[in-house]
Coordinates of N, CA and C in Angstrom, one line a residue:
X617 N 3.5 23.2 23.5 CA 3.6 23.0 22.1 C 2.9 21.7 21.7
X618 N 2.3 21.6 20.6 CA 1.5 20.5 20.1 C 2.4 19.3 19.8
X619 N 2.0 18.1 20.4 CA 2.7 16.9 20.0 C 1.9 16.3 18.8
X620 N 2.7 15.7 17.9 CA 2.1 15.1 16.8 C 2.4 13.6 16.8
X621 N 1.4 12.7 16.8 CA 1.6 11.3 16.9 C 1.1 10.7 15.7
X622 N 2.0 9.8 15.1 CA 1.6 9.1 13.8 C 1.4 7.6 14.2
X623 N 0.3 7.1 14.0 CA -0.1 5.7 14.2 C -0.1 4.9 12.9
X624 N 0.8 4.0 12.7 CA 1.0 3.2 11.5 C 0.1 2.0 11.7
X625 N -1.0 1.9 11.1 CA -2.0 0.8 11.2 C -1.6 -0.3 10.2
X626 N -1.1 -1.4 10.7 CA -0.8 -2.6 9.9 C -1.5 -3.8 10.4
X627 N -1.4 -4.0 11.7 CA -2.0 -5.2 12.3 C -3.4 -4.9 12.8
X628 N -3.8 -3.7 13.0 CA -5.1 -3.4 13.6 C -5.9 -2.5 12.6
X629 N -7.2 -2.5 12.6 CA -8.0 -1.7 11.8 C -8.3 -0.4 12.5
X630 N -8.5 0.7 11.8 CA -8.9 2.0 12.3 C -10.1 1.8 13.3
X631 N -11.1 1.0 12.9 CA -12.3 0.7 13.7 C -12.0 0.1 15.1
X632 N -10.8 -0.5 15.2 CA -10.4 -1.1 16.5 C -9.6 -0.1 17.3
X633 N -8.7 0.7 16.6 CA -7.8 1.5 17.3 C -8.4 2.9 17.7
X634 N -9.1 3.5 16.8 CA -9.7 4.8 17.1 C -10.6 4.9 18.4
X635 N -11.5 4.0 18.6 CA -12.3 4.1 19.8 C -11.5 4.0 21.1
X636 N -10.4 3.2 21.1 CA -9.6 3.0 22.2 C -8.9 4.4 22.5
X637 N -8.4 5.0 21.5 CA -7.7 6.3 21.7 C -8.6 7.4 22.1
X638 N -9.8 7.4 21.6 CA -10.8 8.4 22.0 C -11.2 8.1 23.4
X639 N -11.4 6.9 23.8 CA -11.7 6.6 25.2 C -10.6 7.1 26.2
X640 N -9.4 6.9 25.8 CA -8.3 7.4 26.7 C -8.3 9.0 26.7
X641 N -8.7 9.6 25.6 CA -8.8 11.0 25.6 C -9.9 11.5 26.6
X642 N -11.0 10.8 26.5 CA -12.1 11.2 27.4 C -11.8 10.9 28.9
X643 N -11.1 9.9 29.2 CA -10.7 9.5 30.5 C -9.8 10.6 31.1
X644 N -9.1 11.4 30.3 CA -8.2 12.5 30.7 C -9.0 13.8 30.9
X645 N -10.3 13.7 30.5 CA -11.1 14.9 30.6 C -10.9 15.9 29.5
X646 N -10.3 15.4 28.4 CA -10.0 16.2 27.2 C -11.2 16.0 26.2
X647 N -11.3 17.0 25.3 CA -12.2 16.9 24.2 C -11.5 16.6 23.0
X648 N -12.2 16.0 22.0 CA -11.6 15.6 20.8 C -12.4 16.0 19.5
X649 N -11.7 16.1 18.4 CA -12.4 16.2 17.1 C -11.8 15.1 16.3
X650 N -12.7 14.3 15.6 CA -12.2 13.3 14.7 C -12.6 13.8 13.3
X651 N -11.6 14.0 12.5 CA -11.8 14.5 11.2 C -11.5 13.5 10.1
X652 N -12.4 13.3 9.2 CA -12.3 12.4 8.1 C -12.5 13.2 6.8
X653 N -12.5 12.6 5.6 CA -12.7 13.3 4.4 C -14.1 12.9 3.8
X654 N -14.7 11.9 4.2 CA -15.9 11.4 3.6 C -17.1 11.5 4.5
X655 N -18.2 12.2 4.1 CA -19.4 12.2 4.9 C -19.9 10.9 5.3
X656 N -19.8 9.9 4.4 CA -20.3 8.5 4.7 C -19.5 7.9 5.9
X657 N -18.2 8.3 6.0 CA -17.4 7.8 7.1 C -17.9 8.3 8.4
X658 N -18.4 9.6 8.4 CA -19.0 10.1 9.7 C -20.1 9.3 10.3
X659 N -21.0 8.8 9.4 CA -22.1 8.0 9.9 C -21.5 6.7 10.4
X660 N -20.6 6.1 9.7 CA -20.0 4.8 10.2 C -19.3 5.0 11.5
X661 N -18.6 6.1 11.7 CA -17.9 6.3 13.0 C -18.9 6.5 14.1
X662 N -19.9 7.3 13.8 CA -21.0 7.6 14.8 C -21.6 6.3 15.2
X663 N -22.0 5.4 14.3 CA -22.6 4.1 14.6 C -21.6 3.3 15.5
X664 N -20.4 3.3 15.1 CA -19.4 2.5 15.8 C -19.2 3.1 17.2
X665 N -19.2 4.4 17.4 CA -19.0 4.9 18.8 C -20.2 4.6 19.6
X666 N -21.4 4.6 19.1 CA -22.6 4.3 19.9 C -22.6 2.8 20.3
X667 N -22.0 2.0 19.5 CA -22.0 0.5 19.8 C -20.6 0.0 20.2
X668 N -19.8 0.9 20.7 CA -18.4 0.5 20.9 C -18.3 -0.7 21.8
X669 N -18.9 -0.7 22.9 CA -18.9 -1.9 23.8 C -20.4 -2.2 24.2
X670 N -20.6 -3.4 24.7 CA -21.9 -3.8 25.1 C -22.4 -2.9 26.2
X671 N -21.5 -2.5 27.1 CA -21.9 -1.8 28.3 C -21.5 -0.3 28.3
X672 N -21.0 0.2 27.2 CA -20.5 1.5 27.1 C -20.5 2.1 25.7
X673 N -20.8 3.4 25.6 CA -20.7 4.0 24.3 C -19.7 5.2 24.4
X674 N -19.3 5.8 23.3 CA -18.5 7.0 23.3 C -19.3 8.2 23.0
X675 N -19.6 9.1 23.9 CA -20.4 10.2 23.7 C -19.8 11.1 22.6
X676 N -20.6 11.5 21.7 CA -20.1 12.3 20.5 C -21.2 12.9 19.8
X677 N -20.9 13.8 18.9 CA -21.9 14.4 18.0 C -21.2 15.0 16.7
X678 N -22.1 15.5 15.9 CA -21.6 16.1 14.6 C -22.6 17.2 14.3
X679 N -22.4 17.8 13.1 CA -23.3 18.9 12.7 C -24.7 18.4 12.6
X680 N -24.9 17.1 12.3 CA -26.3 16.6 12.3 C -27.0 16.6 13.7
X681 N -26.2 16.6 14.7 CA -26.7 16.6 16.1 C -26.8 18.0 16.7
X682 N -25.9 18.9 16.3 CA -25.8 20.2 16.9 C -25.2 20.2 18.3
X683 N -25.3 21.3 19.0 CA -24.8 21.5 20.3 C -23.3 21.2 20.4
X684 N -22.5 21.7 19.5 CA -21.1 21.3 19.5 C -20.4 21.5 20.8
X685 N -20.6 22.6 21.5 CA -19.9 22.9 22.7 C -20.1 21.9 23.8
X686 N -21.3 21.2 23.7 CA -21.6 20.1 24.7 C -21.0 18.8 24.4
X687 N -20.5 18.6 23.2 CA -20.0 17.3 22.7 C -18.5 17.1 23.1
X688 N -18.3 16.0 23.8 CA -16.9 15.7 24.2 C -16.0 15.3 23.0
X689 N -16.7 14.7 22.0 CA -16.1 14.3 20.7 C -16.9 14.8 19.6
X690 N -16.3 15.5 18.6 CA -17.0 16.0 17.5 C -16.5 15.4 16.2
X691 N -17.4 14.8 15.4 CA -17.0 14.2 14.2 C -17.3 15.2 13.0
X692 N -16.3 15.3 12.1 CA -16.4 16.3 11.1 C -15.6 15.9 9.8
X693 N -15.9 16.6 8.7 CA -15.1 16.5 7.5 C -14.4 17.8 7.3
X694 N -14.4 18.8 8.2 CA -13.7 20.1 8.0 C -12.7 20.3 9.1
X695 N -12.1 21.5 9.0 CA -11.1 21.8 10.0 C -11.6 22.6 11.2
X696 N -12.9 22.5 11.4 CA -13.6 23.2 12.5 C -13.2 22.7 13.8
X697 N -13.3 23.5 14.9 CA -13.0 23.1 16.2 C -14.1 23.7 17.1
X698 N -15.4 23.2 16.9 CA -16.5 23.9 17.6 C -16.6 23.5 19.1
X699 N -15.9 22.4 19.5 CA -16.0 22.0 20.9 C -14.7 22.3 21.7
X700 N -13.9 23.2 21.1 CA -12.6 23.6 21.8 C -11.8 22.4 22.2
X701 N -11.5 21.5 21.3 CA -10.8 20.2 21.6 C -9.4 20.4 22.0
X702 N -8.9 19.4 22.7 CA -7.5 19.3 23.1 C -6.7 18.5 22.0
X703 N -7.5 17.5 21.5 CA -6.9 16.5 20.6 C -7.7 16.5 19.3
X704 N -7.0 16.4 18.2 CA -7.6 16.2 16.9 C -7.1 14.9 16.3
X705 N -8.0 14.0 15.9 CA -7.6 12.8 15.2 C -7.9 13.0 13.7
X706 N -6.9 12.7 12.9 CA -7.0 12.8 11.4 C -7.0 11.3 10.9
X707 N -8.1 11.0 10.2 CA -8.2 9.7 9.6 C -8.5 9.8 8.1
X708 N -8.2 8.7 7.4 CA -8.6 8.6 5.9 C -7.9 9.7 5.1
X709 N -6.8 10.2 5.5 CA -6.0 11.2 4.8 C -6.5 12.6 5.0
X710 N -7.3 12.9 6.0 CA -7.8 14.2 6.3 C -6.6 15.2 6.6
X711 N -6.8 16.4 6.2 CA -5.7 17.4 6.3 C -6.1 18.5 7.3
X712 N -5.1 18.9 8.1 CA -5.3 19.9 9.1 C -3.9 20.6 9.2
X713 N -3.9 21.9 8.9 CA -2.6 22.5 8.7 C -2.1 23.3 9.9
X714 N -3.0 23.7 10.9 CA -2.6 24.5 12.0 C -2.9 23.9 13.3
X715 N -1.9 23.1 13.9 CA -2.2 22.4 15.1 C -2.0 23.3 16.4
X716 N -1.7 24.6 16.2 CA -1.5 25.5 17.3 C -2.8 25.5 18.2
X717 N -2.5 25.4 19.5 CA -3.6 25.4 20.5 C -4.1 24.0 20.8
X718 N -3.6 23.0 20.1 CA -3.9 21.6 20.5 C -2.9 21.0 21.4
X719 N -3.2 20.1 22.2 CA -2.2 19.4 23.0 C -1.6 18.3 22.1
X720 N -2.5 17.6 21.3 CA -2.0 16.6 20.4 C -2.8 16.6 19.1
X721 N -2.0 16.3 18.1 CA -2.6 16.0 16.8 C -2.2 14.5 16.5
X722 N -3.2 13.7 16.3 CA -3.0 12.3 16.0 C -3.4 11.9 14.6
X723 N -2.4 11.4 13.9 CA -2.6 11.0 12.5 C -2.6 9.5 12.4
X724 N -3.7 8.9 12.0 CA -3.8 7.4 11.9 C -3.8 7.1 10.4
X725 N -2.9 6.2 10.0 CA -2.9 5.9 8.5 C -2.7 4.4 8.3
X726 N -3.2 4.0 7.2 CA -3.2 2.6 6.8 C -1.9 2.2 6.2
X727 N -1.1 1.5 6.9 CA 0.3 1.1 6.5 C 0.2 0.1 5.3
X728 N -0.9 -0.4 5.0 CA -1.1 -1.4 3.9 C -1.5 -0.7 2.6
X729 N -1.6 0.6 2.7 CA -2.0 1.4 1.5 C -0.8 2.3 1.1
X730 N -0.2 2.0 -0.1 CA 1.0 2.8 -0.5 C 0.7 4.3 -0.5
X731 N -0.4 4.7 -1.0 CA -0.7 6.1 -1.0 C -0.8 6.8 0.3
X732 N -1.4 6.1 1.3 CA -1.5 6.6 2.7 C -0.1 6.6 3.3
X733 N 0.7 5.6 3.0 CA 2.0 5.6 3.6 C 2.9 6.7 3.0
X734 N 2.8 7.0 1.7 CA 3.6 8.1 1.2 C 3.1 9.4 1.7
X735 N 1.8 9.6 1.9 CA 1.2 10.8 2.4 C 1.7 11.0 3.9
X736 N 1.8 10.0 4.6 CA 2.2 10.1 6.0 C 3.7 10.4 6.1
X737 N 4.5 9.9 5.2 CA 5.9 10.3 5.1 C 6.1 11.8 4.8
X738 N 5.3 12.3 3.9 CA 5.3 13.7 3.5 C 4.9 14.5 4.7
X739 N 3.9 14.1 5.4 CA 3.4 14.9 6.5 C 4.4 14.9 7.6
X740 N 5.1 13.7 7.8 CA 6.2 13.7 8.9 C 7.2 14.7 8.6
X741 N 7.7 14.8 7.3 CA 8.7 15.8 6.9 C 8.1 17.2 7.2
X742 N 6.9 17.5 6.8 CA 6.3 18.8 7.0 C 6.2 19.2 8.5
X743 N 5.8 18.2 9.3 CA 5.7 18.5 10.8 C 7.1 18.7 11.4
X744 N 8.0 17.9 11.0 CA 9.4 18.1 11.5 C 10.0 19.4 11.1
X745 N 9.7 19.8 9.9 CA 10.2 21.1 9.4 C 9.6 22.3 10.1
X746 N 8.4 22.1 10.7 CA 7.8 23.2 11.5 C 8.3 23.2 12.9
X747 N 9.2 22.3 13.3 CA 9.8 22.3 14.6 C 8.9 21.7 15.7
X748 N 7.9 21.0 15.2 CA 7.0 20.3 16.2 C 7.6 18.9 16.6
X749 N 7.3 18.5 17.8 CA 7.7 17.2 18.2 C 6.7 16.2 17.6
X750 N 7.3 15.2 16.9 CA 6.5 14.2 16.2 C 7.0 12.8 16.7
X751 N 6.1 11.9 16.9 CA 6.5 10.5 17.3 C 5.8 9.6 16.3
X752 N 6.5 8.5 16.0 CA 5.9 7.5 15.1 C 5.8 6.2 15.9
X753 N 4.5 5.7 15.9 CA 4.1 4.5 16.6 C 3.7 3.4 15.7
X754 N 4.2 2.2 16.0 CA 3.8 1.0 15.2 C 3.6 -0.2 16.2
X755 N 2.6 -1.0 15.8 CA 2.3 -2.2 16.7 C 3.3 -3.3 16.5
X756 N 3.6 -3.9 17.7 CA 4.4 -5.1 17.6 C 3.5 -6.3 17.4
X757 N 4.1 -7.5 17.3 CA 3.3 -8.7 17.1 C 2.3 -9.1 18.2
X758 N 2.5 -8.5 19.3 CA 1.5 -8.7 20.4 C 0.5 -7.6 20.5
X759 N 0.5 -6.7 19.6 CA -0.5 -5.6 19.6 C -0.1 -4.4 20.4
X760 N 1.0 -4.4 21.0 CA 1.4 -3.2 21.8 C 2.0 -2.1 20.9
X761 N 1.7 -0.9 21.2 CA 2.3 0.2 20.4 C 3.7 0.5 20.9
X762 N 4.6 0.6 20.0 CA 6.0 0.8 20.2 C 6.4 2.1 19.5
X763 N 7.1 3.0 20.2 CA 7.6 4.2 19.5 C 8.8 3.8 18.7
X764 N 8.8 4.1 17.4 CA 9.9 3.7 16.5 C 10.7 4.9 16.2
X765 N 10.2 6.1 16.2 CA 11.0 7.3 15.9 C 10.4 8.5 16.5
X766 N 11.3 9.5 16.6 CA 10.9 10.8 17.1 C 11.6 11.9 16.3
X767 N 10.9 12.9 15.9 CA 11.5 13.9 15.0 C 12.6 14.7 15.7
X768 N 13.6 14.9 15.0 CA 14.8 15.7 15.5 C 15.7 14.9 16.4
X769 N 15.4 13.6 16.7 CA 16.2 12.9 17.6 C 17.0 11.7 17.0
X770 N 16.8 11.5 15.7 CA 17.4 10.4 15.0 C 16.7 9.1 15.5
X771 N 17.4 8.0 15.6 CA 16.9 6.8 16.1 C 16.6 6.9 17.6
X772 N 15.5 6.3 18.0 CA 15.1 6.2 19.5 C 15.1 4.8 19.9
X773 N 15.2 4.6 21.2 CA 15.0 3.3 21.8 C 13.5 3.1 21.8
X774 N 13.1 1.8 21.5 CA 11.7 1.5 21.5 C 11.1 1.8 22.8
X775 N 9.9 2.4 22.8 CA 9.2 2.8 24.0 C 7.7 2.5 23.8
X776 N 7.1 1.9 24.8 CA 5.6 1.6 24.5 C 4.8 2.6 25.3
X777 N 3.5 2.5 24.9 CA 2.4 3.3 25.6 C 2.5 4.8 25.3
X778 N 2.0 5.3 24.2 CA 2.0 6.7 23.8 C 1.1 7.5 24.8
X779 N 0.3 6.9 25.6 CA -0.6 7.6 26.5 C 0.0 7.7 27.9
X780 N 1.3 7.8 27.9 CA 2.0 8.0 29.2 C 1.5 9.0 30.1

């Protein structure tokens, strides 16, 4: 069954968190789709992935590049899954309604944006009502990700490292 992870971005920017999560995905041998709502964001993400580190880039592609099946990470504005991904990342309020077949659906949202926060709360309720396991992650003051909640379990003990 698909795990749904909510990442509440307050202390870190999407541009800092997303490449780290994508890198961990690739290290597991999984494929990913990163879905956004704005075509301009695709270009920014692509540029960022090419320049992620001085000695390393994140291999990826989009419709502009083609060869979707060969791409370990696919950037898109639609709900397509042309590379048979294991994980889908939703950013900038992107919507994806059917996580069946995914190992994980990861929703990253800006906790400093009231609209994004309200949308994430609504999505949490929707995911929970579908009977999916959902976890909510928030950074502590040292930048570590701490699990703050899990659907269906009430309050949880804080737990770090969602990439267990």
